[in-house]
Amino acid sequence: MSKQVGRFELIRELGRGAQSVVYLARDPQLQRQVAIKTLHFAPSDPQQKQQLLAEARIVSQLRHPSIVPIFEAAEEQGDLYLVFQHVPGRNLAEHLQLSGRLPAEKAIAIMQAILDAVAHAHAAGIIHRDLKPSNILIDDDGVPRVMDFGIASRAEGLASDGAPLSGTPAYMAPEYIAQRTSNERTDVFSAGLVFYELLSGQRAVPGSNIDEVMKRITSTDITLPAELNSALDERLVALLYRALARDPEGRYATAAQMRAALDDYLAPETPVAGVEARQSTIEFLLRRMRHKSDFPALSESVGAINRITSSENQNLAELSNTILKDFSLTNKILRMVNSVHYRQAGGGNISTVSRAIVVLGLDAVRSIAITVMLFEHLQNKDNSNQLKEEFLRAHLAGVLARDIGGKSMARGDIEQAFICSLFHNLGRLLSQYYFPDESAEIRRLAQQKDCSDDLAAQQVLGLSFEDLGVGIAQSWGFPRLIINSMRKLPPGSVRRPANMDDRLRVLAALSNDLCSLVADAGVEQQAKELRRIVARFGEVIDVDEQDLQRTLRKSFEQVSQFAGVLRLNLQQTNFGKQSRAWGGAAGGRALAADLPTQEDGLAGTVLSDVAADGLAGDEAAADGARSTAAAAPLSSEVILMAGIQDVSNALISDFKLNDVLRIILETIYRAKGFKNVILCVRDGRSNAMLGRFGFGPEAPEIAKRFRFSLVFSADIFHAALANGADILISDTRDAKIAPRIPAWFRRAVTAETFVVFPLCVRGNAVAMIYADRQRAGEIVIAKAELSLLRTLRNQAVLAIKQSI
């Protein structure tokens, strides 16, 4: 290595990349230390060098406290070199390696400085093109300093069209990879990736294979890990996801807007003048909605279900666990999947959420769960009549889309069509709940001025129902294709969709147009309006007026079944009256004969509140509890029997072992109101019993802590496994029991009572089921229940034998 570059004396190397090296150097003329970055391109391109020198001269004019200035730019022995101010300290990538993820407040402070620097450069017409942690220095005072503006490093490889890509693949925007578009929004996307790293402590798009990294950026929405997503404020997560929107139009238009949004987050009650008007209004309305205590709960639940179903590793147990946290939701979902529609679709006789997911799929159960949650959220409010009308209208739209699209779509796509159409008018639905006075004014204004609801909403709320719905859907983590379907189609004839995203958008528009026809058109207008819809969508759907009328009548029946599950009397709604005008649902009656009742074991009760039934193995205690058991509902026994039937149905089909075991664990969890139920499996290599999965608020964490050697030790677990004996420990603190509770267990859980069911094959324990409650004495099992629990245990053994 030469000791000198130009007049600068090299001291030592600071770092290097694929085509650049950075040195600490001394300027003998000005007697100061500087940083020199040498750039070597192979093959050499004189035009490229001149372009970079011209960019460097422009960048050297930037003056901002968060920008590392360029002092000089020149050429030495055929290679370019750039002279920067030397900033003592580490770059942000090194800083994050040492510190890990940062607290939200500190991450925001760093991002504010970065965005100020980027916005300053944008104002001068300069796009960074390679914003990443290693190009952000943290000086000795903790101040972020951005470097390398406009000086793009070259990726190792070419794009599909042969044109070179400038920048670092893991920090490129989707439109730049696909179309070479480079503007302020591409820098915003890169800033979002840096913000992701600050909040999570890890790269958003990991990997060393450039093609795979770029494919992920262009084809997959970037989301935080589930545990971090739920830990952060949903407003901050929504802000991050907006910066990372794959569609540039969904992003902040400028770095200044993203900076203003961060300011608004830190001071939520203070309007920020710099925020784009529409976004400012959405955030203002979201703040108003959060003042009602149920909106955050709804947002968290919907967001959690969306994160699970959109995950690359879709997790049956995680979705089941999320739903099982709400007993009311669980029971309504089970009643729904046993209704006529889902029996025809392959369901029926389903008593566990796990089995429902196996039979119907994650998307179908998501559709049901979110629909039920939305209704539960809206009912019994001051303006409940209007809310019910809006909800029934939205639900009909989803059913229509599912029926119309069902002829040509896969099952997962059909459920996407249902959700897209259900939420097409989300803004109007939630406006009616959170802003009833404004919604009444919107209806009055639309009628008075003979204009659309969206135009009236624009005047009253400051934005359209469509924009409000999109903003809320983004905060709930709905995937891009659903959010895209919430956008209205342009007037006139609808063109045939080019891809699935467009098809879902068209289906949502068509089904909601049909709902408007049902809700608003008089008898004398029905035929005319139906012809208009057929003409508008004629190139998209291969149906005539009679086909649509038959579809409407079929959909009315399905909505009627749904209303029956929710105990909603359609005869008292305008929707029911309008459906009768179309010959649907025979007056909107609920098809009660087709719905399971509490006696079927699917309505259930809050099992954790059921009185104790007795104690297995203790005749005196059992006898003393029989009067209580006789007076209490037999919900636990009924649920156990229904679960046994569920497992039997699964065993005679082409089952997956883990699915059957999850159904068994869920049945045990629901029937006896356990806090946690865990499956442990023997690991032959380590000769240890390892926790695998389970149900309960702490189940995932506890499963990880369950690990003990199978070398015999005089404790409760080894006694149960060695003898194949079911053991119930009523109180882990009991003087006779305490010495036999192993230390690893006391470290793993705080439960004071638990039960163990060994799973033995040919006399050897291959697995075990563990279930607990928090307080001593809370687990009591009657003889009939014990027999049913052992039947479930034996079914688990049978499933294991069949899988060996």
JSON list of C-alpha atoms in Angstrom, two decimals, residues 401 409 412-421 424 481-482 484-486 497 499-511:
[
{"chain": "A", "resi": 401, "resn": "ALA", "atom": "CA", "xyz": [-67.21, -12.04, -3.00]},
{"chain": "A", "resi": 409, "resn": "MET", "atom": "CA", "xyz": [-60.17, -19.37, -6.93]},
{"chain": "A", "resi": 412, "resn": "GLY", "atom": "CA", "xyz": [-56.96, -19.38, 0.43]},
{"chain": "A", "resi": 413, "resn": "ASP", "atom": "CA", "xyz": [-57.76, -16.83, -2.27]},
{"chain": "A", "resi": 414, "resn": "ILE", "atom": "CA", "xyz": [-61.49, -17.17, -1.61]},
{"chain": "A", "resi": 415, "resn": "GLU", "atom": "CA", "xyz": [-60.96, -16.22, 2.03]},
{"chain": "A", "resi": 416, "resn": "GLN", "atom": "CA", "xyz": [-58.77, -13.30, 0.95]},
{"chain": "A", "resi": 417, "resn": "ALA", "atom": "CA", "xyz": [-61.67, -12.18, -1.24]},
{"chain": "A", "resi": 418, "resn": "PHE", "atom": "CA", "xyz": [-64.00, -12.38, 1.77]},
{"chain": "A", "resi": 419, "resn": "ILE", "atom": "CA", "xyz": [-61.71, -10.22, 3.95]},
{"chain": "A", "resi": 420, "resn": "CYS", "atom": "CA", "xyz": [-61.03, -7.73, 1.13]},
{"chain": "A", "resi": 421, "resn": "SER", "atom": "CA", "xyz": [-64.73, -7.19, 0.53]},
{"chain": "A", "resi": 424, "resn": "HIS", "atom": "CA", "xyz": [-63.72, -2.43, 1.58]},
{"chain": "A", "resi": 481, "resn": "LEU", "atom": "CA", "xyz": [-53.21, -6.79, -1.34]},
{"chain": "A", "resi": 482, "resn": "ILE", "atom": "CA", "xyz": [-56.09, -6.27, 1.12]},
{"chain": "A", "resi": 484, "resn": "ASN", "atom": "CA", "xyz": [-55.08, -2.23, -2.25]},
{"chain": "A", "resi": 485, "resn": "SER", "atom": "CA", "xyz": [-58.57, -3.76, -2.57]},
{"chain": "A", "resi": 486, "resn": "MET", "atom": "CA", "xyz": [-60.00, -0.99, -0.36]},
{"chain": "A", "resi": 497, "resn": "PRO", "atom": "CA", "xyz": [-57.72, -7.78, -13.88]},
{"chain": "A", "resi": 499, "resn": "ASN", "atom": "CA", "xyz": [-53.15, -10.25, -11.50]},
{"chain": "A", "resi": 500, "resn": "MET", "atom": "CA", "xyz": [-54.56, -11.57, -8.22]},
{"chain": "A", "resi": 501, "resn": "ASP", "atom": "CA", "xyz": [-54.28, -8.19, -6.48]},
{"chain": "A", "resi": 502, "resn": "ASP", "atom": "CA", "xyz": [-56.40, -6.57, -9.15]},
{"chain": "A", "resi": 503, "resn": "ARG", "atom": "CA", "xyz": [-58.86, -9.46, -9.13]},
{"chain": "A", "resi": 504, "resn": "LEU", "atom": "CA", "xyz": [-59.43, -9.09, -5.39]},
{"chain": "A", "resi": 505, "resn": "ARG", "atom": "CA", "xyz": [-59.92, -5.35, -5.82]},
{"chain": "A", "resi": 506, "resn": "VAL", "atom": "CA", "xyz": [-62.50, -5.92, -8.55]},
{"chain": "A", "resi": 507, "resn": "LEU", "atom": "CA", "xyz": [-64.34, -8.54, -6.48]},
{"chain": "A", "resi": 508, "resn": "ALA", "atom": "CA", "xyz": [-64.44, -6.16, -3.51]},
{"chain": "A", "resi": 509, "resn": "ALA", "atom": "CA", "xyz": [-65.84, -3.37, -5.69]},
{"chain": "A", "resi": 510, "resn": "LEU", "atom": "CA", "xyz": [-68.43, -5.63, -7.34]},
{"chain": "A", "resi": 511, "resn": "SER", "atom": "CA", "xyz": [-69.68, -7.17, -4.09]}
]
